[in-house]
């Protein structure tokens, strides 16, 4: 299961932001129109098939340009959508959904741009207690995309019997948004288009960073603290996609976090609150919460000892807001959607650093 | 039934002097063990703290020093561990006495699972959030589960035999635990916050919370001790107990109320923790014999000591992480329990 720190998103998506995303999508699909049309007519696209992609469990060979694309697990669907391919089946989003339709706002906007909403909406796989393999098989996919996922070897083997399945290269939930785009895109024969997409997002990030001079170079720890049990601090490791996004935003993993993570292959490690001062070298602490979170953390006798908490250089990613879903499992569609708001939070926290 | 503990007649006659000595020595050992456990719980944690900071942290902490703040946070945790451990030890002893079932344990007989299920449902669907609300939910869940298990276990001609109760309890417990998972899976957003209700932890201790639940535990403990004599009589069988003037139904009801109060409160504040209630009465009986007037206080003392030690182990073995105490008691408790059962079989078969 995806880490449970993605809270339900009740807040309606701001209309203006959706509008921006639509524009962005339109221009992105514009750049990939040729490839998509090729795919529709079955003519060779920008890559020659068969394509073989190695993953942590073995090799996946896609014999021909896939037309029916299914995606499982968090966020993978955003890649084909951004590349102009409407999937036949995608994960049902149970948290992070603003309007109860099971699709996140930026994904929905992307599908809308491809005329894939309403009756044409992809099948939504309910993965709450595991991947519904039968439902996936019923969509008769040519390929299953899951470059960013927590598939087990058994999941991968079962899915591979349905269609060639693209899994993560090395670590469960440890694929960056860039690699997710490139690997999922490669399986569609659209690797160079995916690269163009990534470059475009990076350019948007650079532009947004230029307006927020304090963010660059600050050390950071991305944490999860359960308000009901503050005796443990959950720390996301540098393997985690949300942490990798911070690196892309110019922030630096604090040395203490790197040391804490050691050579784990997990995206998450726990730190006892008794050792809270381990995080003394953190400039900006990131955590999930709401308006009361900073105050609660500062009042905690142990967690309040973390200098970043003490001085208030804390980014509280709002629970139950689209922003937490967009940044917890970042994708080529979610980053443009959330970038300005997210960086504003970091700029405000970074200004508190002495 | 080879697993049944010896009847009270085993302790009568010429062996009473040696039994008295055993009880006195045992009490000294148990209290000393508890004192050590309290010390260990204050002194050892994820953070290595010097003795000076331990003393200062307990007596007059300077909370600007993180070592002393850490010790200070262990005080609440230790008090909570004491109360929860004592409650579970007592509850286990009462359950074993009432049902005459050596396998009775709040977790095995479904009482803790019932309490957890109600708490989780209340949070997920009713939006409840305060400890007092959890406590009442837990009482309701514990009572409902006990009634269900006893009802199922009593079906059939021969009534509630230990074996049928154990089977009914195990089945109910499994079903209720699945129901907890079902509720949590339907609300993945609340999953992480409530994970401790699945494993049991005293890490979230806070002295205000402890003060809030202490009265419930006290009442539960008084009721439990109050039916000690009645349970001694029950051990002879219902007919003999009635003949001795015990109103068996009253003893069972008061005992059940004590179990609901003790387990419900423990679950509300710490989540379901297994094996303490199962193992501790067996350990205590080795010192006390079957008399409940001795067995109950022993079980409370030893239960508190075991839970604290398990919590210390959980804090120390996985530095800088912590392992929830419910996991440690299962890991430590299972082999101890197997050893107890094997020894008893060898002796009694």
XYZ file of C-alpha atoms in Angstrom:
703
model
C 0.000 0.000 0.000
C 1.023 3.549 -0.655
C 2.157 5.289 2.540
C -0.861 6.411 4.407
C 0.183 9.987 4.582
C -1.830 11.113 1.661
C -4.888 12.506 3.233
C -8.247 12.833 1.555
C -8.435 16.010 -0.374
C -11.694 17.644 0.349
C -10.793 21.112 -0.817
C -12.057 21.789 -4.286
C -9.353 22.461 -6.806
C -8.907 26.111 -7.512
C -10.405 26.877 -10.867
C -7.512 29.040 -11.921
C -5.000 26.292 -11.300
C -7.009 23.767 -13.275
C -7.130 26.243 -16.109
C -3.347 26.591 -16.051
C -2.909 22.843 -16.121
C -5.242 22.515 -19.057
C -3.167 25.009 -20.968
C 0.020 23.212 -20.003
C -1.452 19.893 -21.069
C -2.640 21.258 -24.322
C 0.829 22.518 -25.172
C 2.406 19.264 -23.978
C 0.129 17.075 -26.021
C 0.803 19.421 -28.897
C 4.456 18.454 -28.858
C 3.618 14.756 -28.911
C 0.801 14.788 -31.417
C 2.874 13.146 -34.137
C 3.798 10.201 -32.000
C 0.242 9.707 -30.831
C -1.111 9.773 -34.316
C 1.499 7.254 -35.329
C 0.387 5.067 -32.472
C -3.222 5.307 -33.549
C -2.429 4.258 -37.098
C -0.021 1.571 -35.984
C 2.836 3.147 -37.926
C 6.296 3.147 -36.323
C 6.638 5.832 -33.663
C 9.828 7.530 -32.604
C 11.233 4.247 -31.292
C 11.540 0.824 -32.860
C 9.927 -2.151 -31.187
C 10.486 -4.562 -29.545
C 11.666 -2.540 -26.575
C 13.220 -4.304 -23.582
C 13.338 -2.604 -20.200
C 15.123 -4.087 -17.204
C 13.496 -3.841 -13.798
C 14.221 -5.142 -10.343
C 12.471 -8.457 -11.020
C 13.661 -9.155 -14.560
C 13.181 -7.857 -18.064
C 10.053 -6.602 -19.721
C 9.741 -6.763 -23.484
C 7.113 -4.748 -25.285
C 6.776 -6.322 -28.720
C 4.888 -3.612 -30.540
C 3.574 -0.106 -30.094
C 1.008 -0.507 -27.275
C -2.432 0.857 -27.995
C -4.257 -0.217 -24.854
C -2.293 1.079 -21.877
C -3.137 0.157 -18.282
C -1.357 1.685 -15.293
C -1.335 0.527 -11.694
C -0.201 2.150 -8.459
C 0.277 5.779 -7.660
C 0.698 8.351 -10.420
C 1.891 6.197 -13.323
C -1.201 7.108 -15.329
C -0.067 10.734 -15.500
C 2.789 9.743 -17.824
C 0.774 8.360 -20.774
C -1.811 11.092 -20.265
C 0.881 13.768 -20.459
C 2.220 12.028 -23.570
C -1.190 12.168 -25.219
C -2.224 8.539 -24.670
C -5.480 7.955 -22.779
C -5.097 4.800 -20.643
C -7.760 2.084 -20.607
C -7.392 1.546 -16.869
C -5.803 3.509 -14.010
C -5.649 3.389 -10.234
C -8.709 4.603 -8.356
C -7.532 7.362 -6.057
C -9.011 6.891 -2.607
C -7.123 9.754 -1.018
C -6.225 13.020 -2.587
C -9.496 13.109 -4.473
C -11.148 16.509 -4.404
C -14.581 15.608 -5.714
C -15.092 11.895 -5.060
C -14.715 10.773 -8.686
C -11.595 8.752 -7.874
C -9.342 10.862 -10.109
C -7.034 13.642 -8.953
C -7.707 17.095 -10.424
C -4.594 17.346 -12.636
C -5.131 13.823 -13.919
C -8.752 14.640 -14.643
C -7.737 17.800 -16.491
C -5.274 15.760 -18.552
C -7.934 13.183 -19.383
C -10.341 15.952 -20.306
C -7.811 17.317 -22.773
C -7.762 13.849 -24.381
C -11.575 13.581 -24.424
C -11.258 10.664 -22.023
C -13.769 11.647 -19.373
C -17.424 10.836 -18.926
C -18.258 7.588 -20.727
C -14.697 7.405 -22.049
C -13.150 7.572 -18.539
C -10.603 4.804 -17.976
C -11.582 1.860 -15.766
C -10.596 2.720 -12.192
C -8.771 -0.090 -10.380
C -9.546 -0.154 -6.653
C -6.166 -1.105 -5.185
C -7.048 -0.527 -1.528
C -6.356 -4.137 -0.624
C -4.106 -5.125 -3.485
C -4.160 -4.896 -7.246
C -7.441 -6.277 -8.678
C -5.769 -8.498 -11.275
C -9.002 -9.673 -12.861
C -10.150 -6.119 -13.373
C -6.794 -5.258 -14.921
C -7.021 -8.274 -17.238
C -10.529 -7.277 -18.289
C -9.205 -4.040 -19.754
C -7.138 -6.213 -22.169
C -4.031 -4.034 -21.938
C -1.043 -4.256 -24.289
C 1.210 -2.992 -21.518
C 0.968 -2.303 -17.779
C 2.939 0.699 -16.507
C 4.205 0.760 -12.907
C 7.677 2.299 -12.957
C 6.776 4.064 -9.724
C 5.206 1.428 -7.518
C 5.500 -0.975 -4.652
C 4.871 -4.123 -6.696
C 5.976 -7.372 -5.148
C 7.654 -9.970 -7.333
C 4.422 -11.955 -7.172
C 2.398 -8.919 -8.301
C 4.814 -8.403 -11.165
C 4.676 -12.041 -12.249
C 0.886 -12.078 -12.176
C 0.625 -8.792 -14.056
C 3.190 -9.992 -16.593
C 0.878 -12.870 -17.474
C -1.731 -10.268 -18.392
C 0.587 -7.967 -20.343
C 4.249 -6.876 -20.330
C 4.599 -5.027 -17.029
C 7.052 -2.227 -16.409
C 8.144 -2.222 -12.753
C 10.545 -0.075 -10.768
C 14.254 -0.205 -11.603
C 15.528 -0.822 -8.088
C 13.539 0.180 -5.000
C 9.847 -0.027 -4.159
C 8.413 3.513 -4.140
C 11.925 4.716 -4.940
C 11.490 5.874 -8.541
C 11.816 9.633 -9.070
C 9.190 11.453 -11.085
C 11.758 11.881 -13.849
C 12.564 8.168 -14.030
C 8.872 7.320 -13.834
C 8.255 9.500 -16.892
C 11.240 8.149 -18.798
C 10.651 4.456 -18.041
C 6.885 4.476 -18.487
C 7.392 6.638 -21.590
C 10.022 4.299 -23.030
C 7.583 1.388 -22.830
C 5.213 3.395 -24.995
C 7.953 4.030 -27.527
C 7.919 7.685 -26.514
C 11.158 8.035 -24.583
C 12.376 11.183 -26.300
C 8.955 12.759 -25.902
C 9.081 11.853 -22.213
C 12.515 13.453 -21.998
C 11.116 16.621 -23.559
C 8.333 16.567 -20.996
C 10.803 16.242 -18.120
C 12.955 19.041 -19.544
C 9.882 21.232 -19.761
C 8.972 20.610 -16.109
C 12.563 21.238 -15.036
C 12.491 24.541 -16.918
C 9.295 25.487 -15.095
C 10.944 24.615 -11.782
C 14.008 26.741 -12.588
C 11.810 29.667 -13.476
C 9.785 29.377 -10.263
C 12.949 28.972 -8.161
C 14.420 32.181 -9.552
C 11.600 34.085 -7.871
C 12.261 32.407 -4.505
C 15.944 32.984 -3.752
C 15.976 31.567 -0.186
C 15.000 28.030 -1.125
C 18.155 27.001 -2.984
C 20.695 25.036 -0.950
C 18.741 24.697 2.298
C 19.083 21.333 4.019
C 15.854 19.475 4.523
C 14.219 16.519 6.286
C 10.816 15.262 5.167
C 9.027 13.792 8.173
C 5.796 12.199 9.271
C 4.789 12.758 12.877
C 1.617 11.172 14.200
C -0.024 13.719 16.497
C -1.467 10.833 18.534
C 1.965 9.278 19.080
C 4.755 11.856 18.991
C 7.220 9.358 20.464
C 8.341 8.485 16.932
C 9.390 10.662 14.025
C 9.004 9.082 10.612
C 11.711 10.266 8.216
C 11.475 9.718 4.475
C 14.752 8.537 3.016
C 16.472 10.054 -0.019
C 15.078 7.089 -1.982
C 11.572 8.451 -1.686
C 10.051 10.264 -4.641
C 8.774 13.155 -2.543
C 12.285 13.657 -1.163
C 13.793 13.430 -4.637
C 11.390 16.158 -5.719
C 12.888 18.384 -3.011
C 16.345 17.856 -4.533
C 14.897 18.934 -7.861
C 13.599 22.041 -6.114
C 17.128 23.002 -5.062
C 17.000 21.672 -1.512
C 19.645 19.360 -0.055
C 19.136 16.193 2.020
C 20.424 16.987 5.507
C 23.533 14.883 6.357
C 21.685 13.496 9.397
C 18.930 12.181 7.152
C 21.431 10.578 4.803
C 23.146 8.918 7.755
C 19.850 7.836 9.283
C 18.773 6.241 6.017
C 22.097 4.390 5.767
C 21.859 1.720 3.097
C 18.197 0.926 3.680
C 16.078 0.088 0.670
C 13.022 1.494 2.419
C 11.491 4.870 1.590
C 10.842 5.507 5.259
C 12.691 5.048 8.548
C 11.599 5.794 12.093
C 13.533 7.879 14.580
C 12.675 7.819 18.271
C 11.701 11.273 19.516
C 14.343 10.815 22.240
C 16.889 11.265 19.464
C 15.145 14.306 17.997
C 18.342 16.366 18.199
C 19.796 14.095 15.520
C 17.999 16.432 13.128
C 19.909 19.492 14.412
C 21.468 20.107 10.996
C 18.131 20.492 9.233
C 17.399 23.994 7.901
C 13.834 23.284 6.833
C 11.724 20.488 8.312
C 8.823 19.263 6.207
C 5.858 17.456 7.712
C 2.173 16.817 7.107
C -0.429 18.587 9.175
C -2.654 21.608 9.512
C -2.714 25.056 11.142
C -2.104 23.607 14.594
C 0.817 21.354 13.672
C 3.714 23.785 14.137
C 2.423 24.836 17.547
C 1.958 21.194 18.614
C 5.479 20.294 17.500
C 7.002 23.302 19.250
C 5.205 22.374 22.475
C 6.541 18.804 22.408
C 9.410 18.560 24.905
C 11.522 16.417 22.571
C 10.494 17.331 19.021
C 10.501 21.007 20.056
C 14.272 20.636 20.549
C 14.860 20.321 16.808
C 16.270 23.742 15.885
C 14.171 23.953 12.714
C 11.034 23.367 14.772
C 12.135 25.793 17.467
C 12.642 28.658 15.016
C 9.622 27.752 12.933
C 11.372 26.977 9.661
C 8.860 24.205 9.094
C 6.892 23.444 5.958
C 3.540 21.959 6.936
C 2.150 20.279 3.837
C -1.584 20.551 4.447
C -3.354 17.282 5.102
C -6.549 16.901 3.173
C -5.490 19.286 0.436
C -4.613 18.504 -3.190
C -1.136 19.905 -2.564
C -0.149 16.945 -0.378
C -1.205 14.407 -3.008
C 0.508 16.351 -5.794
C 3.828 16.445 -3.948
C 3.806 13.091 -2.151
C 3.735 11.171 -5.403
C 4.948 13.827 -7.834
C 4.399 13.336 -11.561
C 4.972 15.323 -14.721
C 1.362 16.489 -14.451
C 1.149 17.147 -10.717
C 4.344 19.205 -10.430
C 3.264 21.984 -12.827
C -0.112 21.953 -11.095
C 1.332 22.485 -7.609
C 4.731 24.096 -8.172
C 4.015 27.729 -7.297
C 2.048 26.955 -4.122
C 4.558 24.366 -2.950
C 7.565 26.618 -3.454
C 5.794 29.439 -1.631
C 5.683 27.209 1.454
C 9.417 26.526 1.192
C 10.280 30.154 0.577
C 8.352 31.153 3.724
C 10.095 28.479 5.813
C 13.524 29.225 4.341
C 13.172 32.886 5.301
C 13.072 31.781 8.944
C 16.495 30.162 8.703
C 19.083 32.448 10.280
C -8.297 -31.527 31.485
C -4.586 -31.573 32.064
C -4.155 -27.870 31.486
C -6.370 -26.847 34.366
C -4.512 -25.433 37.283
C -4.464 -27.553 40.432
C -7.497 -27.425 42.666
C -7.239 -25.562 45.980
C -6.935 -28.848 47.894
C -3.395 -29.150 46.595
C -2.352 -26.292 48.844
C -3.984 -27.535 52.014
C -2.560 -29.608 54.846
C 1.099 -29.970 55.746
C 2.312 -28.051 52.727
C 0.885 -24.745 53.953
C 4.130 -23.702 55.671
C 6.194 -24.183 52.539
C 3.517 -22.446 50.510
C 3.632 -19.469 52.868
C 7.399 -19.274 52.517
C 7.086 -19.528 48.753
C 4.540 -16.714 48.706
C 6.718 -14.442 50.853
C 9.869 -15.101 48.853
C 7.861 -14.782 45.663
C 6.424 -11.443 46.696
C 9.886 -10.122 47.459
C 11.116 -11.305 44.089
C 8.096 -9.852 42.267
C 8.294 -6.457 43.935
C 12.057 -6.323 43.408
C 11.498 -7.237 39.769
C 8.950 -4.480 39.406
C 11.280 -1.947 41.022
C 14.035 -2.963 38.608
C 11.633 -2.685 35.690
C 10.624 0.824 36.743
C 14.264 1.840 37.055
C 15.087 0.328 33.697
C 12.117 2.039 32.089
C 13.316 5.402 33.372
C 16.997 4.847 32.669
C 17.048 3.055 29.331
C 15.583 4.250 26.118
C 16.541 4.950 22.572
C 18.717 7.752 23.837
C 21.632 6.847 26.055
C 21.363 9.059 29.103
C 23.826 9.394 32.007
C 22.705 8.588 35.560
C 22.884 12.227 36.631
C 20.483 13.221 33.882
C 18.208 10.299 34.746
C 17.964 11.454 38.368
C 17.534 15.096 37.416
C 15.075 14.200 34.666
C 12.815 12.449 37.145
C 13.140 14.832 40.102
C 13.487 18.348 38.695
C 14.050 18.214 34.970
C 15.699 21.051 33.119
C 13.730 20.592 29.902
C 16.272 22.601 27.930
C 18.566 19.598 28.219
C 17.295 17.023 25.761
C 18.577 14.121 27.867
C 16.482 15.272 30.821
C 13.494 15.999 28.603
C 13.793 12.438 27.279
C 13.836 11.026 30.800
C 10.866 13.220 31.676
C 8.919 11.736 28.757
C 9.766 8.263 30.080
C 8.079 9.050 33.408
C 4.605 9.248 31.879
C 5.358 6.220 29.766
C 6.474 4.275 32.820
C 3.377 5.185 34.820
C 1.187 4.168 31.902
C 3.126 0.923 31.455
C 2.669 0.139 35.143
C -1.085 0.689 34.981
C -1.674 -1.105 31.685
C 0.558 -4.034 32.639
C -1.135 -4.410 36.025
C -4.570 -4.166 34.400
C -3.728 -6.827 31.832
C -2.199 -9.163 34.427
C -5.256 -8.788 36.638
C -7.677 -9.163 33.766
C -5.937 -12.339 32.631
C -6.076 -13.832 36.115
C -9.757 -12.974 36.498
C -10.600 -14.360 33.064
C -8.748 -17.587 33.774
C -10.479 -17.865 37.138
C -13.963 -17.117 35.857
C -13.814 -19.411 32.868
C -11.568 -22.005 34.524
C -9.683 -21.797 31.295
C -5.866 -21.670 31.393
C -5.816 -20.211 27.874
C -7.943 -17.182 28.767
C -6.361 -13.869 27.798
C -7.984 -10.557 26.830
C -6.592 -10.851 23.314
C -7.187 -14.600 22.835
C -10.789 -14.441 24.037
C -11.615 -11.549 21.746
C -12.198 -8.937 24.460
C -9.372 -6.647 23.318
C -10.288 -7.093 19.663
C -13.873 -6.097 20.434
C -12.673 -2.997 22.233
C -10.311 -2.105 19.345
C -13.023 -2.591 16.768
C -15.405 -0.245 18.540
C -12.715 2.388 19.023
C -11.639 2.229 15.381
C -15.247 2.351 14.162
C -15.946 5.322 16.415
C -12.988 7.212 15.027
C -13.489 6.304 11.389
C -17.241 6.749 11.178
C -18.369 8.856 14.125
C -15.404 11.208 14.133
C -14.749 10.688 17.840
C -11.401 11.896 19.043
C -11.052 12.192 22.811
C -9.687 9.599 25.168
C -12.858 9.603 27.284
C -14.876 8.754 24.185
C -12.450 5.966 23.324
C -12.740 4.531 26.839
C -16.531 4.222 26.678
C -16.357 2.791 23.180
C -13.782 0.288 24.362
C -15.999 -0.737 27.283
C -18.912 -1.279 24.930
C -16.743 -3.282 22.521
C -15.191 -5.369 25.278
C -18.592 -6.123 26.786
C -20.135 -7.005 23.435
C -17.240 -9.284 22.524
C -17.276 -11.007 25.938
C -21.008 -11.603 25.691
C -20.631 -12.937 22.160
C -17.773 -15.286 23.061
C -19.488 -16.519 26.206
C -22.736 -16.965 24.300
C -21.135 -18.975 21.519
C -18.999 -20.929 23.999
C -22.058 -21.864 26.092
C -24.029 -23.333 23.204
C -24.662 -27.030 23.491
C -25.498 -29.331 26.370
C -22.326 -29.218 28.439
C -22.247 -25.400 28.671
C -19.170 -23.165 28.567
C -16.292 -25.637 28.692
C -12.757 -24.210 28.620
C -12.130 -25.743 25.211
C -15.284 -24.334 23.645
C -14.598 -20.909 25.143
C -11.070 -20.914 23.783
C -12.294 -21.900 20.329
C -15.113 -19.369 20.363
C -12.672 -16.723 21.594
C -10.050 -17.458 18.960
C -12.647 -17.421 16.198
C -14.270 -14.228 17.455
C -10.905 -12.562 17.917
C -9.893 -13.432 14.361
C -13.196 -12.173 12.982
C -13.035 -8.926 14.950
C -9.425 -8.288 13.921
C -10.438 -8.704 10.292
C -13.246 -6.261 10.908
C -10.705 -3.766 12.284
C -8.641 -4.162 9.114
C -11.783 -3.764 7.038
C -12.646 -0.471 8.716
C -9.076 0.755 8.363
C -8.897 -0.271 4.710
C -12.113 1.568 3.965
C -10.493 4.646 5.433
C -6.862 4.478 4.376
C -6.529 8.094 5.386
C -6.844 7.162 9.039
C -4.736 4.018 8.790
C -1.462 5.403 10.010
C -2.934 7.228 12.966
C -4.584 4.073 14.204
C -1.921 1.545 13.503
C -1.054 1.447 17.186
C -4.497 0.041 17.860
C -3.424 -2.993 15.942
C -0.118 -3.547 17.692
C -0.340 -1.836 21.052
C 1.987 0.894 22.236
C 2.506 2.978 25.351
C 4.722 5.501 23.578
C 1.967 8.095 23.347
C 1.744 8.357 27.136
C 0.849 11.672 28.663
C 0.235 12.147 32.376
C -3.071 13.939 31.801
C -4.338 10.924 29.823
C -3.132 8.586 32.533
C -4.953 10.560 35.213
C -8.107 10.397 33.110
C -8.163 6.607 32.886
C -6.738 5.727 36.312
C -10.150 5.822 38.084
C -11.584 3.236 35.677
C -8.641 0.946 36.338
C -8.961 1.421 40.068
C -12.640 0.438 40.033
C -11.820 -2.556 37.848
C -9.068 -3.652 40.225
C -11.310 -3.324 43.292
C -14.051 -5.370 41.637
C -11.510 -8.005 40.592
C -10.110 -8.375 44.097
C -13.647 -8.352 45.442
C -14.519 -11.581 43.690
C -11.288 -13.394 44.590
C -12.993 -15.632 47.161
C -15.823 -16.348 44.748
C -13.373 -17.450 42.090
C -11.632 -19.767 44.518
C -14.994 -21.435 45.014
C -15.709 -21.514 41.274
C -12.542 -23.528 40.799
C -14.289 -26.373 42.626
C -17.076 -26.416 40.092
C -20.368 -24.575 40.058
C -22.285 -27.089 42.177
C -19.730 -27.155 44.979
C -19.395 -23.365 44.840
C -23.136 -22.946 45.207
C -23.028 -25.437 48.070
C -20.335 -23.288 49.729
C -22.745 -20.365 49.641
C -21.294 -18.535 46.638
C -23.706 -16.956 44.230
C -21.904 -18.045 41.082
C -23.861 -15.787 38.764
C -22.981 -12.681 40.808
C -19.309 -13.674 40.923
C -19.283 -14.170 37.145
C -21.033 -10.863 36.460
C -18.829 -8.820 38.792
C -15.736 -10.545 37.424
C -16.846 -9.877 33.859
C -17.434 -6.214 34.709
C -13.932 -6.039 36.170
C -12.485 -7.571 32.977
C -14.409 -5.143 30.768
C -13.198 -2.159 32.808
C -9.586 -3.327 32.931
C -9.288 -4.465 29.310
C -11.414 -1.695 27.872
C -9.330 0.978 29.544
C -6.059 -0.690 28.623
C -7.094 -0.968 24.978
C -8.442 2.583 24.821
C -5.134 4.024 25.943
C -2.579 1.522 24.637
C -4.221 -0.655 21.993
C -4.547 -4.423 22.144
C -1.542 -5.987 23.873
C -1.458 -9.758 24.027
C 0.252 -12.404 26.137
C 0.612 -10.395 29.341
C -2.781 -11.569 30.574
C -2.052 -15.086 29.391
C 1.449 -15.675 30.734
C 1.453 -13.677 33.962
C -1.164 -15.654 35.948
C 0.676 -18.889 35.137
C 3.923 -17.365 36.314
C 2.225 -16.018 39.444
C 0.649 -19.399 40.273
C 4.105 -20.888 40.530
C 4.525 -18.742 43.665
C 1.018 -18.398 45.006
C -0.772 -21.621 44.286
C -4.340 -21.262 43.141
C -5.676 -18.893 45.835
C -7.015 -15.843 44.033
C -6.475 -13.553 47.018
C -2.769 -14.037 46.394
C -2.902 -14.644 42.673
C -4.576 -11.345 41.779
C -2.101 -8.935 43.441
C 0.807 -11.046 42.198
C -0.563 -10.914 38.666
C -0.879 -7.139 38.862
C 2.698 -6.694 40.071
C 4.192 -9.180 37.622
C 2.061 -7.885 34.740
C 3.335 -4.365 35.309
C 6.931 -5.608 35.486
C 6.619 -7.660 32.295
C 5.051 -4.857 30.295
C 7.673 -2.345 31.398
C 10.516 -4.714 30.605
C 9.010 -5.506 27.214
C 8.730 -1.797 26.488
C 12.358 -1.229 27.496
C 13.448 -4.062 25.207
C 11.444 -2.506 22.361
C 13.154 0.832 22.902
C 16.661 -0.553 23.115
C 16.973 -3.305 20.503
C 16.196 -1.285 17.401
C 17.913 2.030 18.041
C 17.241 4.692 16.808
C 13.834 3.241 16.115
C 11.369 1.870 18.647
C 9.380 -1.348 18.506
C 5.840 -1.181 19.858
C 5.420 -3.009 23.139
C 2.590 -5.163 21.744
C 5.037 -6.719 19.301
C 7.635 -7.331 21.997
C 5.164 -8.997 24.377
C 4.129 -11.322 21.568
C 7.740 -12.184 20.756
C 8.689 -12.668 24.423
C 5.369 -14.109 25.523
C 4.898 -16.862 22.979
C 7.959 -18.946 23.926
C 7.354 -18.414 27.646
C 3.812 -19.639 27.203
C 4.898 -22.685 25.236
C 7.421 -23.466 27.985
C 4.724 -23.186 30.651
C 2.378 -25.476 28.777
C 5.053 -28.049 28.090
C 6.212 -28.109 31.683
C 2.691 -28.489 32.989
C 2.017 -31.350 30.634
C 5.148 -33.156 31.639
C 4.269 -32.759 35.294
C 0.632 -33.616 35.105
C 0.242 -36.152 32.359
